[in-house]
Coordinates of C-alpha atoms in Angstrom, one line a residue:
Chain A
M1 CA 74.9 8.4 -33.3
I2 CA 71.4 7.2 -32.5
S3 CA 71.3 3.4 -32.4
L4 CA 68.6 1.1 -33.6
D5 CA 68.0 0.1 -30.0
T6 CA 67.5 3.8 -29.1
I7 CA 64.9 4.1 -31.8
L8 CA 63.0 0.9 -30.8
A9 CA 63.1 2.0 -27.2
A10 CA 61.6 5.3 -28.2
H11 CA 58.8 3.4 -30.0
D12 CA 58.1 1.3 -26.9
R13 CA 58.2 4.4 -24.7
I14 CA 55.7 6.5 -26.7
R15 CA 53.4 3.7 -28.0
P16 CA 50.8 4.0 -25.2
H17 CA 50.3 7.7 -26.1
I18 CA 50.3 7.7 -29.9
H19 CA 48.3 6.2 -32.7
H20 CA 49.8 3.5 -34.9
T21 CA 48.7 5.4 -37.9
P22 CA 47.2 3.8 -41.0
V23 CA 48.8 3.7 -44.5
L24 CA 46.7 4.6 -47.5
T25 CA 47.2 4.0 -51.2
N26 CA 45.3 5.7 -54.1
H27 CA 44.7 4.2 -57.4
T28 CA 44.3 7.5 -59.3
I29 CA 47.5 9.0 -57.9
D30 CA 49.4 5.8 -58.7
E31 CA 48.2 6.0 -62.3
Q32 CA 49.1 9.6 -62.6
T33 CA 52.6 9.1 -61.3
G34 CA 53.3 5.6 -62.6
A35 CA 54.6 4.8 -59.1
S36 CA 53.3 2.8 -56.2
L37 CA 52.8 5.2 -53.3
F38 CA 52.2 4.3 -49.7
F39 CA 51.1 7.2 -47.6
K40 CA 51.8 7.0 -43.9
C41 CA 49.0 9.1 -42.4
E42 CA 50.6 11.1 -39.5
N43 CA 47.9 13.7 -40.2
F44 CA 45.8 11.2 -38.2
Q45 CA 48.4 11.2 -35.3
K46 CA 47.7 12.7 -31.9
I47 CA 47.7 16.5 -32.2
G48 CA 47.3 16.1 -36.0
A49 CA 51.0 15.6 -36.8
F50 CA 54.1 13.3 -36.4
K51 CA 55.6 15.9 -33.9
A52 CA 53.7 14.1 -31.2
R53 CA 56.2 11.3 -31.5
G54 CA 59.4 13.3 -30.9
G55 CA 57.8 15.5 -28.3
L56 CA 56.6 12.5 -26.3
N57 CA 59.9 10.7 -26.5
A58 CA 61.8 13.7 -25.1
V59 CA 59.2 14.7 -22.5
L60 CA 58.7 11.2 -21.1
Q61 CA 62.5 10.9 -20.6
V62 CA 62.6 14.3 -18.9
A63 CA 59.8 13.1 -16.6
D64 CA 61.5 9.8 -15.8
S65 CA 64.9 11.3 -15.1
R66 CA 63.5 14.2 -13.0
E67 CA 66.0 16.4 -14.7
G68 CA 63.6 19.3 -14.6
K69 CA 60.3 20.4 -13.1
A70 CA 58.7 21.6 -16.3
I71 CA 59.1 21.7 -20.0
A72 CA 59.8 24.7 -22.2
T73 CA 60.0 25.2 -25.9
H74 CA 59.5 27.9 -28.6
S75 CA 57.3 27.1 -31.5
S76 CA 54.3 28.5 -33.2
G77 CA 53.6 25.2 -35.0
N78 CA 52.9 21.6 -34.4
H79 CA 55.8 21.1 -32.0
A80 CA 54.1 23.5 -29.6
Q81 CA 51.0 21.3 -29.4
A82 CA 53.2 18.2 -29.3
V83 CA 55.1 19.4 -26.2
A84 CA 51.9 20.6 -24.6
Y85 CA 50.2 17.2 -25.2
A86 CA 53.2 15.2 -24.0
A87 CA 53.6 17.3 -20.8
R88 CA 49.9 16.7 -20.0
Q89 CA 50.5 12.9 -20.3
V90 CA 53.0 13.1 -17.5
A91 CA 51.3 15.9 -15.6
M92 CA 54.2 18.3 -15.9
P93 CA 53.8 22.1 -16.5
A94 CA 54.7 23.2 -20.0
Y95 CA 55.6 26.7 -21.1
I96 CA 55.4 27.4 -24.8
V97 CA 57.0 30.6 -26.0
M98 CA 55.1 31.9 -29.0
P99 CA 55.3 35.2 -31.0
R100 CA 52.4 37.5 -30.0
T101 CA 51.5 37.6 -33.7
A102 CA 50.8 33.8 -33.9
P103 CA 47.3 33.0 -34.8
Q104 CA 44.9 33.0 -31.8
V105 CA 43.7 29.5 -32.9
K106 CA 47.2 28.1 -32.3
K107 CA 47.5 29.7 -28.9
E108 CA 44.1 28.3 -28.0
A109 CA 45.1 24.8 -29.1
V110 CA 48.2 24.9 -26.9
R111 CA 46.2 26.1 -23.9
G112 CA 43.6 23.4 -24.7
Y113 CA 46.3 20.9 -23.8
G114 CA 46.9 22.6 -20.5
A115 CA 50.1 24.4 -21.3
E116 CA 50.9 28.0 -20.7
V117 CA 51.6 30.3 -23.6
V118 CA 54.3 32.9 -23.0
E119 CA 54.1 35.6 -25.6
C120 CA 57.2 37.3 -27.1
E121 CA 58.1 39.6 -29.9
P122 CA 58.1 37.9 -33.4
T123 CA 61.8 37.6 -33.8
Q124 CA 64.2 34.6 -33.4
A125 CA 66.2 36.5 -30.8
A126 CA 63.1 37.3 -28.7
R127 CA 61.9 33.6 -28.9
E128 CA 65.2 32.3 -27.6
A129 CA 65.5 35.0 -24.9
G130 CA 61.9 34.1 -23.9
V131 CA 62.7 30.4 -23.5
Q132 CA 65.9 31.3 -21.5
A133 CA 63.8 33.5 -19.2
V134 CA 61.2 30.8 -18.7
M135 CA 63.8 28.2 -17.9
A136 CA 65.5 30.4 -15.4
Q137 CA 62.2 31.3 -13.7
T138 CA 60.6 27.8 -13.6
G139 CA 63.4 25.2 -13.7
A140 CA 61.9 24.0 -17.0
V141 CA 64.0 21.9 -19.4
L142 CA 64.1 22.8 -23.1
V143 CA 62.8 20.4 -25.6
H144 CA 64.0 21.7 -29.0
P145 CA 61.9 21.0 -32.0
Y146 CA 64.6 19.1 -33.8
D147 CA 68.1 19.7 -32.5
D148 CA 67.7 16.9 -29.9
D149 CA 68.5 13.2 -30.3
R150 CA 65.5 12.2 -28.2
V151 CA 63.2 14.2 -30.6
I152 CA 64.9 12.7 -33.6
A153 CA 64.6 9.1 -32.2
G154 CA 60.9 9.8 -31.7
Q155 CA 60.3 11.1 -35.2
A156 CA 62.1 7.9 -36.5
T157 CA 59.3 5.8 -35.2
A158 CA 56.9 6.7 -38.0
A159 CA 59.3 5.0 -40.5
V160 CA 59.7 2.1 -38.1
E161 CA 55.9 1.5 -38.4
L162 CA 55.8 2.1 -42.1
I163 CA 58.6 -0.4 -42.7
A164 CA 57.2 -3.0 -40.2
D165 CA 53.8 -2.9 -42.0
Y166 CA 54.6 -2.5 -45.7
N167 CA 58.2 -3.4 -46.5
N168 CA 57.6 -6.6 -48.4
P169 CA 59.0 -6.1 -51.0
P170 CA 61.2 -3.4 -49.7
F171 CA 60.5 0.2 -50.5
D172 CA 62.8 1.6 -53.2
L173 CA 62.4 5.1 -51.7
I174 CA 61.0 6.8 -48.6
L175 CA 60.3 10.6 -48.9
T176 CA 59.8 13.1 -46.2
P177 CA 59.6 16.9 -46.1
V178 CA 62.6 18.7 -44.6
G179 CA 62.5 21.9 -42.4
G180 CA 64.9 21.6 -39.4
G181 CA 65.6 18.1 -40.4
G182 CA 64.3 16.1 -37.3
L183 CA 61.9 13.9 -39.2
L184 CA 64.3 13.5 -42.2
S185 CA 67.1 12.5 -39.8
G186 CA 65.0 10.0 -37.9
T187 CA 63.5 8.5 -41.0
A188 CA 66.9 8.1 -42.6
L189 CA 68.4 6.4 -39.5
A190 CA 65.4 4.0 -39.1
T191 CA 65.6 3.2 -42.8
H192 CA 69.3 2.6 -42.7
Y193 CA 68.9 0.1 -39.9
L194 CA 65.7 -1.6 -40.9
S195 CA 65.7 -1.5 -44.7
P196 CA 69.2 -0.8 -45.9
T197 CA 68.4 -1.1 -49.6
T198 CA 65.8 1.7 -49.4
R199 CA 67.0 5.2 -50.3
V200 CA 65.7 8.3 -48.4
I201 CA 65.0 11.6 -50.1
G202 CA 64.3 14.9 -48.5
C203 CA 61.7 17.2 -50.0
E204 CA 62.0 21.0 -49.5
P205 CA 60.1 24.1 -50.6
A206 CA 62.1 26.2 -53.1
G207 CA 61.1 29.1 -50.9
A208 CA 63.0 27.8 -47.8
A209 CA 65.9 26.0 -49.6
D210 CA 68.6 25.8 -47.0
A211 CA 68.8 22.0 -46.7
V212 CA 69.6 21.4 -50.3
L213 CA 72.4 23.9 -50.2
S214 CA 73.8 22.6 -46.9
F215 CA 73.5 19.0 -48.1
E216 CA 75.7 19.9 -51.1
S217 CA 78.3 22.1 -49.4
G218 CA 78.5 20.2 -46.2
R219 CA 78.1 23.4 -44.1
L220 CA 75.1 25.1 -42.7
E221 CA 73.8 27.4 -45.4
S222 CA 71.0 29.9 -45.3
A223 CA 68.1 29.7 -47.7
P224 CA 68.4 32.3 -50.5
Y225 CA 65.0 33.6 -49.5
I226 CA 62.1 32.5 -47.2
D227 CA 58.8 32.7 -48.9
T228 CA 56.6 29.6 -48.9
I229 CA 53.1 28.4 -48.0
A230 CA 54.8 25.4 -46.3
D231 CA 55.1 27.3 -43.1
G232 CA 56.2 24.2 -41.1
L233 CA 59.4 23.9 -43.1
T234 CA 61.1 27.3 -42.8
A235 CA 63.5 26.3 -40.0
R236 CA 67.2 25.7 -40.8
L237 CA 69.1 22.5 -40.3
S238 CA 71.3 22.2 -37.3
E239 CA 74.8 20.7 -37.3
R240 CA 73.3 17.6 -35.7
T241 CA 70.6 17.1 -38.4
L242 CA 72.9 18.1 -41.2
G243 CA 75.3 15.3 -40.0
Y244 CA 72.7 12.6 -40.0
I245 CA 71.3 13.8 -43.3
R246 CA 74.7 13.9 -45.1
Q247 CA 75.4 10.4 -43.8
H248 CA 72.1 8.6 -44.6
V249 CA 70.0 10.7 -47.1
S250 CA 70.5 10.2 -50.8
Q251 CA 69.2 13.4 -52.2
I252 CA 67.3 16.6 -51.5
L253 CA 64.8 17.9 -54.1
T254 CA 63.0 21.2 -54.1
V255 CA 59.6 22.3 -55.5
P256 CA 57.9 25.7 -55.9
D257 CA 54.8 26.6 -54.0
A258 CA 52.4 26.2 -57.0
D259 CA 53.4 22.5 -57.1
I260 CA 52.9 22.2 -53.3
V261 CA 49.4 23.6 -53.5
A262 CA 48.5 21.4 -56.5
A263 CA 49.7 18.3 -54.6
M264 CA 47.8 19.3 -51.5
R265 CA 44.6 19.7 -53.6
L266 CA 45.1 16.4 -55.3
V267 CA 45.3 14.6 -51.9
W268 CA 42.2 16.5 -50.6
E269 CA 40.2 15.7 -53.8
R270 CA 41.3 12.2 -54.5
M271 CA 42.2 10.7 -51.0
K272 CA 39.6 12.7 -49.1
I273 CA 42.0 13.5 -46.3
I274 CA 43.2 16.8 -44.9
I275 CA 46.9 17.6 -45.1
E276 CA 48.6 20.8 -44.5
P277 CA 50.8 22.5 -47.1
S278 CA 54.1 21.3 -45.6
C279 CA 52.8 17.8 -45.8
A280 CA 52.2 17.9 -49.6
V281 CA 55.9 18.6 -50.5
P282 CA 57.0 15.0 -51.1
L283 CA 54.0 14.3 -53.4
A284 CA 54.8 17.5 -55.2
V285 CA 58.3 16.3 -55.7
V286 CA 57.1 13.0 -57.2
L287 CA 54.8 14.9 -59.6
R288 CA 57.5 17.3 -60.6
Y289 CA 60.3 14.8 -61.3
P290 CA 58.3 11.8 -62.7
D291 CA 61.3 10.2 -64.3
L292 CA 62.9 9.7 -60.9
F293 CA 60.0 7.9 -59.5
R294 CA 58.2 5.9 -62.2
G295 CA 57.9 2.2 -61.5
K296 CA 59.2 2.6 -57.9
K297 CA 57.6 1.6 -54.6
I298 CA 57.7 4.7 -52.5
G299 CA 56.8 5.4 -48.9
I300 CA 55.7 9.0 -48.2
I301 CA 55.3 10.3 -44.6
L302 CA 52.2 12.5 -44.6
T303 CA 53.4 14.7 -41.8
G304 CA 50.3 16.7 -40.6
G305 CA 46.8 17.9 -41.1
N306 CA 46.6 21.1 -39.1
V307 CA 45.3 23.8 -41.5
D308 CA 43.3 27.0 -40.9
L309 CA 40.1 26.3 -42.8
G310 CA 39.5 30.0 -43.0
K311 CA 42.7 30.5 -45.0
L312 CA 42.9 27.8 -47.7
P313 CA 45.1 28.3 -50.8
F314 CA 42.3 27.3 -53.2
Chain B
M1 CA 11.2 -7.7 -49.3
I2 CA 14.9 -7.9 -49.7
S3 CA 16.3 -11.0 -47.9
L4 CA 19.6 -11.4 -46.1
D5 CA 20.7 -13.7 -48.9
T6 CA 20.1 -11.0 -51.4
I7 CA 22.2 -8.5 -49.4
L8 CA 25.0 -11.0 -48.9
A9 CA 24.9 -11.9 -52.6
A10 CA 25.1 -8.2 -53.4
H11 CA 28.2 -7.9 -51.3
D12 CA 29.9 -10.9 -53.0
R13 CA 29.0 -9.4 -56.4
I14 CA 30.4 -5.9 -55.9
R15 CA 33.3 -6.8 -53.6
P16 CA 35.9 -7.0 -56.5
H17 CA 35.0 -3.4 -57.5
I18 CA 34.8 -1.6 -54.1
H19 CA 36.9 -0.8 -51.1
H20 CA 36.2 -2.5 -47.8
T21 CA 36.3 1.0 -46.2
P22 CA 38.0 1.6 -42.8
V23 CA 36.2 2.6 -39.6
L24 CA 37.6 5.6 -37.7
T25 CA 37.1 6.7 -34.1
N26 CA 37.9 10.0 -32.5
H27 CA 38.7 10.6 -28.9
T28 CA 37.8 14.3 -28.9
I29 CA 34.4 13.9 -30.5
D30 CA 33.7 11.0 -28.2
E31 CA 34.5 13.2 -25.2
Q32 CA 32.4 16.0 -26.7
T33 CA 29.3 13.8 -27.2
G34 CA 29.7 11.4 -24.3
A35 CA 29.1 8.6 -26.9
S36 CA 31.3 6.0 -28.5
L37 CA 31.2 6.8 -32.2
F38 CA 32.4 4.5 -35.0
F39 CA 32.6 6.2 -38.4
K40 CA 32.3 4.0 -41.5
C41 CA 34.3 5.9 -44.0
E42 CA 32.4 5.7 -47.3
N43 CA 34.0 9.0 -48.2
F44 CA 37.0 6.7 -49.0
Q45 CA 34.9 4.5 -51.2
K46 CA 35.3 4.3 -55.0
I47 CA 34.0 7.6 -56.6
G48 CA 34.1 9.1 -53.1
A49 CA 30.8 7.9 -51.9
F50 CA 28.7 4.8 -50.8
K51 CA 26.7 5.2 -54.0
A52 CA 29.3 3.0 -55.8
R53 CA 27.8 0.0 -53.9
G54 CA 24.2 0.4 -55.2
G55 CA 25.2 1.4 -58.6
L56 CA 27.5 -1.6 -59.0
N57 CA 25.0 -4.1 -57.7
A58 CA 22.4 -2.9 -60.2
V59 CA 24.7 -2.5 -63.2
L60 CA 26.5 -5.8 -62.7
Q61 CA 23.1 -7.6 -62.7
V62 CA 22.0 -5.7 -65.8
A63 CA 25.2 -6.8 -67.5
D64 CA 24.8 -10.4 -66.4
S65 CA 21.2 -10.7 -67.4
R66 CA 21.7 -8.9 -70.8
E67 CA 18.4 -7.2 -70.2
G68 CA 19.7 -4.0 -71.8
K69 CA 22.6 -2.8 -74.0
A70 CA 23.3 0.3 -71.9
I71 CA 22.6 2.0 -68.6
A72 CA 20.7 5.3 -68.2
T73 CA 20.0 7.4 -65.1
H74 CA 19.4 11.0 -64.2
S75 CA 21.5 12.5 -61.4
S76 CA 23.7 15.5 -60.8
G77 CA 25.3 13.9 -57.8
N78 CA 27.2 10.9 -56.6
H79 CA 24.8 8.4 -58.2
A80 CA 25.8 9.8 -61.6
Q81 CA 29.5 8.9 -61.0
A82 CA 28.5 5.6 -59.4
V83 CA 26.6 4.5 -62.5
A84 CA 29.4 5.7 -64.8
Y85 CA 32.0 3.9 -62.8
A86 CA 29.9 0.7 -62.6
A87 CA 29.2 0.7 -66.4
R88 CA 32.9 1.1 -67.1
Q89 CA 33.6 -2.0 -65.0
V90 CA 31.4 -4.1 -67.4
A91 CA 32.3 -2.1 -70.5
M92 CA 28.7 -1.0 -71.1
P93 CA 27.8 2.4 -72.4
A94 CA 26.2 4.7 -69.8
Y95 CA 24.0 7.8 -70.4
I96 CA 23.7 10.2 -67.6
V97 CA 21.0 12.8 -67.9
M98 CA 22.1 16.0 -66.1
P99 CA 20.6 19.5 -65.9
R100 CA 22.6 21.8 -68.1
T101 CA 23.1 24.0 -65.0
A102 CA 25.0 21.3 -63.2
P103 CA 28.6 22.3 -62.3
Q104 CA 31.0 21.6 -65.1
V105 CA 33.3 19.7 -62.7
K106 CA 30.5 17.1 -62.1
K107 CA 30.0 16.7 -65.8
E108 CA 33.7 16.2 -66.3
A109 CA 33.8 13.6 -63.5
V110 CA 31.1 11.6 -65.2
R111 CA 32.9 11.9 -68.6
G112 CA 36.1 10.9 -66.8
Y113 CA 34.6 7.5 -66.1
G114 CA 33.7 7.2 -69.8
A115 CA 30.0 7.9 -69.6
E116 CA 28.0 10.2 -71.9
V117 CA 26.4 13.3 -70.4
V118 CA 23.0 14.1 -71.8
E119 CA 22.0 17.7 -70.9
C120 CA 18.5 18.7 -70.1
E121 CA 16.6 21.6 -68.7
P122 CA 16.9 21.9 -64.9
T123 CA 13.4 20.5 -64.0
Q124 CA 12.3 17.1 -62.7
A125 CA 10.0 16.7 -65.7
A126 CA 12.8 17.4 -68.2
R127 CA 15.1 15.0 -66.4
E128 CA 12.5 12.2 -66.5
A129 CA 11.7 12.9 -70.2
G130 CA 15.4 13.0 -71.0
V131 CA 15.9 9.5 -69.5
Q132 CA 12.9 8.2 -71.4
A133 CA 14.2 9.5 -74.6
V134 CA 17.7 8.0 -74.0
M135 CA 16.2 4.7 -73.2
A136 CA 14.0 4.7 -76.3
Q137 CA 17.0 5.7 -78.5
T138 CA 19.7 3.4 -77.1
G139 CA 18.0 0.4 -75.5
A140 CA 19.4 1.5 -72.2
V141 CA 18.0 0.2 -68.9
L142 CA 17.2 2.7 -66.0
V143 CA 19.1 2.4 -62.8
H144 CA 17.2 4.7 -60.4
P145 CA 19.2 6.3 -57.6
Y146 CA 17.1 4.7 -54.8
D147 CA 13.8 3.3 -56.0
D148 CA 15.3 0.0 -56.9
D149 CA 15.8 -3.1 -54.8
R150 CA 19.1 -3.9 -56.4
V151 CA 20.4 -0.4 -55.5
I152 CA 19.1 -0.7 -51.9
A153 CA 20.7 -4.1 -51.5
G154 CA 24.0 -2.6 -52.6
Q155 CA 23.8 0.3 -50.2
A156 CA 23.0 -2.2 -47.4
T157 CA 26.6 -3.7 -47.8
A158 CA 28.2 -0.7 -46.0
A159 CA 26.3 -1.7 -42.8
V160 CA 27.2 -5.4 -43.5
E161 CA 30.9 -4.5 -43.2
L162 CA 30.4 -2.2 -40.3
I163 CA 28.6 -4.9 -38.3
A164 CA 31.0 -7.6 -39.4
D165 CA 34.0 -5.5 -38.2
Y166 CA 32.8 -3.7 -35.1
N167 CA 29.6 -5.3 -33.6
N168 CA 31.1 -6.8 -30.5
P169 CA 29.5 -5.6 -28.3
P170 CA 26.5 -4.8 -30.6
F171 CA 25.9 -1.2 -31.6
D172 CA 23.1 0.5 -29.7
L173 CA 22.4 2.6 -32.8
I174 CA 23.3 3.0 -36.4
L175 CA 22.7 6.4 -38.0
T176 CA 22.6 7.4 -41.7
P177 CA 21.5 10.5 -43.6
V178 CA 18.2 10.2 -45.5
G179 CA 17.4 11.7 -48.9
G180 CA 15.5 9.3 -51.2
G181 CA 16.0 6.6 -48.6
G182 CA 18.1 4.0 -50.4
L183 CA 20.9 4.0 -47.9
L184 CA 18.6 4.2 -44.9
S185 CA 16.5 1.3 -46.2
G186 CA 19.5 -0.9 -46.9
T187 CA 21.1 -0.1 -43.6
A188 CA 17.9 -0.8 -41.7
L189 CA 17.4 -4.1 -43.5
A190 CA 21.0 -5.3 -43.0
T191 CA 20.9 -4.3 -39.3
H192 CA 17.5 -6.0 -38.8
Y193 CA 19.1 -9.3 -40.1
L194 CA 22.6 -9.0 -38.6
S195 CA 22.2 -7.1 -35.4
P196 CA 18.5 -7.2 -34.4
T197 CA 19.0 -5.4 -31.1
T198 CA 20.5 -2.3 -32.8
R199 CA 18.1 0.5 -33.6
V200 CA 18.5 2.5 -36.8
I201 CA 17.9 6.3 -37.0
G202 CA 17.5 8.4 -40.1
C203 CA 19.0 11.9 -40.1
E204 CA 17.5 14.6 -42.3
P205 CA 18.2 18.3 -43.0
A206 CA 15.4 20.5 -41.7
G207 CA 15.5 22.1 -45.1
A208 CA 14.4 18.9 -46.9
A209 CA 12.2 17.3 -44.3
D210 CA 9.9 15.1 -46.2
A211 CA 11.1 11.8 -44.7
V212 CA 10.3 12.7 -41.1
L213 CA 6.7 13.8 -42.1
S214 CA 6.2 10.7 -44.3
F215 CA 7.5 8.4 -41.5
E216 CA 5.0 9.9 -39.1
S217 CA 1.9 9.9 -41.4
G218 CA 2.7 6.7 -43.3
R219 CA 2.1 8.5 -46.7
L220 CA 4.5 10.2 -49.0
E221 CA 4.6 13.8 -47.9
S222 CA 6.5 16.8 -49.4
A223 CA 9.1 18.8 -47.5
P224 CA 7.6 22.1 -46.3
Y225 CA 10.5 23.8 -48.1
I226 CA 13.7 22.7 -49.8
D227 CA 16.7 24.8 -48.8
T228 CA 19.7 23.1 -47.4
I229 CA 23.5 22.9 -47.9
A230 CA 23.1 19.1 -47.9
D231 CA 22.4 18.9 -51.6
G232 CA 22.6 15.2 -51.7
L233 CA 19.6 14.8 -49.5
T234 CA 16.9 16.8 -51.3
A235 CA 15.2 13.8 -53.0
R236 CA 11.9 12.5 -51.7
L237 CA 11.3 9.0 -50.4
S238 CA 9.5 6.6 -52.7
E239 CA 6.7 4.2 -51.7
R240 CA 9.3 1.4 -51.7
T241 CA 11.8 3.2 -49.4
L242 CA 9.1 4.5 -47.1
G243 CA 7.8 1.0 -46.7
Y244 CA 11.3 -0.3 -45.6
I245 CA 11.9 2.7 -43.4
R246 CA 8.5 2.4 -41.6
Q247 CA 9.1 -1.2 -41.0
H248 CA 12.7 -1.2 -39.8
V249 CA 13.8 2.4 -38.7
S250 CA 13.1 3.6 -35.2
Q251 CA 13.1 7.3 -35.7
I252 CA 14.0 10.2 -38.0
L253 CA 15.5 13.4 -36.6
T254 CA 16.2 16.7 -38.3
V255 CA 18.8 19.4 -37.9
P256 CA 19.2 22.9 -39.3
D257 CA 22.0 23.8 -41.8
A258 CA 24.1 25.6 -39.2
D259 CA 24.4 22.4 -37.2
I260 CA 25.3 20.5 -40.4
V261 CA 28.1 23.0 -41.2
A262 CA 29.4 22.9 -37.7
A263 CA 29.5 19.1 -37.7
M264 CA 31.3 19.0 -41.0
R265 CA 33.9 21.4 -39.7
L266 CA 34.4 19.4 -36.6
V267 CA 35.1 16.3 -38.7
W268 CA 37.5 18.2 -41.0
E269 CA 39.4 19.7 -38.1
R270 CA 39.5 16.8 -35.7
M271 CA 39.4 13.7 -37.9
K272 CA 41.4 15.3 -40.7
I273 CA 39.1 13.7 -43.3
I274 CA 37.0 15.4 -46.0
I275 CA 33.3 14.8 -45.9
E276 CA 30.6 16.6 -47.8
P277 CA 27.7 18.5 -46.1
S278 CA 25.2 15.7 -46.6
C279 CA 27.6 13.3 -44.9
A280 CA 27.7 15.5 -41.7
V281 CA 24.0 15.2 -40.9
P282 CA 24.2 12.2 -38.5
L283 CA 26.9 13.7 -36.4
A284 CA 25.0 17.0 -36.4
V285 CA 22.0 15.0 -35.0
V286 CA 24.2 13.5 -32.2
L287 CA 25.5 16.9 -31.3
R288 CA 22.0 18.5 -31.3
Y289 CA 20.2 15.8 -29.2
P290 CA 23.0 14.7 -26.8
D291 CA 20.6 13.2 -24.3
L292 CA 19.5 10.6 -26.8
F293 CA 23.0 9.4 -27.5
R294 CA 25.1 9.8 -24.3
G295 CA 26.7 6.5 -23.2
K296 CA 25.7 4.7 -26.4
K297 CA 27.8 2.8 -28.9
I298 CA 26.9 4.3 -32.3
G299 CA 27.8 3.5 -35.9
I300 CA 27.6 6.4 -38.3
I301 CA 27.9 5.9 -42.1
L302 CA 30.0 8.7 -43.5
T303 CA 28.4 8.8 -46.9
G304 CA 30.8 10.8 -49.1
G305 CA 33.5 13.3 -49.6
N306 CA 32.8 15.0 -52.9
V307 CA 33.0 18.7 -52.2
D308 CA 33.8 21.6 -54.4
L309 CA 36.9 23.1 -52.7
G310 CA 36.1 26.4 -54.4
K311 CA 32.8 26.7 -52.5
L312 CA 33.3 25.7 -48.9
P313 CA 30.8 26.9 -46.3
F314 CA 33.6 28.1 -43.9

């Protein structure tokens, strides 16, 4: 179990390298939902997503302990940039295994932070084999995107800031998206310690609905199908994250892609900020199930703003 | 001449109805320009643009003085929404004359604030005749988009906040876009009073370059041609705004549309905020003339974020 001290130590550790991100509110969206929504803007975080927090907390500890000479991970998303950014902060080499089919712009972003992109075939097996090969060749240490307590403790720090800044009166609810479950686990743990009356809800695309099933059965389930615009949320829970989530999360709710795109558009048009599709899932949940949220004070972690402007869904 | 007291009174008058908008900085854009840029985010302002300030300052005074029973203006842009929003705050009827060819979404936005849209043919003459007719029929008072000291004093309050919040050490420069010149006039006046060592620069699209010519000749000149994506900046200066600008602005610089689109994209991708093309002109100027800005502390008024997501330039 990750203790409160571990989470607060993570915050102290990463603080020099991250933004204490702002919290925005919006009158129109509050009127539309009948709720009082506080959006924690991790889209303004370093590398454009909360993943900088977990990546840094792990990489800084690897660097301190000298347990490895380099960092390795596999990701085609924000975790890739997070690890690359974190490794640069401590001047360690980083090797990011990415499918050769990943968008060129994502490979360039990783290289822009000074990391090396190692291309592999676009299968889960090839990605894992690629990481193993890199680790064997370079002495690199793996920093997994979510199945790692250091990463989870880092992701927890977004909720630490949200609660420190805006928890008077306490939030009724805090909502995050759920993919592999690192952010949801960290948020639920931080909230459990720092605001025990606040309930935490995970928000999942209907097109990647493994977490809701696993949450109900208590075992790792597969999603019935994977087909969603929220491409940051297709990973499966691990035993570790399922454990934290079963213990400290109240509920998981799912929404279809049309709702996710509509929520994303609402934020762009009304709040004038850029969020990626995965980031819009909690607001989509609030809009789809209004009776659950009306009259409530709700914190929402806006997870990231890395979108391909050439491929917008509207 | 608009006094400092007039500007500060405007700020007190409108404060209950506006946001004190945040100021953002961006490490990557600072590195790219070699300057230290402070972005005053009026894209987060009520109605999504600084125009709420000037519209409110005029409308609140009309309501107080009972000089008219309603408000009228002609605009197909942000001033239309600003006047509609301001009139609703004081429960006065507002009539907005708009070309019948204006986008439906803009008409709906104005109606959404409770104002009446009066359609006219898409010519300057028809717009002015339309406003005259509305005023005669309804007893409405005109609130011009920029040729009005009350509007200019309202626009000045964005710089008042920027200087109050971030002027230690003083800005070397403050940059705004220039169309009709209301914002540039107000910014230059506020800066003259509150930070006299700071120079103010106006930033204009090459495809609507009347202000740079008028600034040089001292007379109202026409733009050689009107063709720009910055559709909020096609209006001409008035004698009034030219006078303020000649007295208190250091320089006007122009940029082509390709630069404006590139600057807009840079802000979207790096700052994760939505700005409209007109709003990107000052950053485009900084990027085009780097030698003028390197090493300087620069305030930039980000003027608005009202874009049609169905018609993006990238």
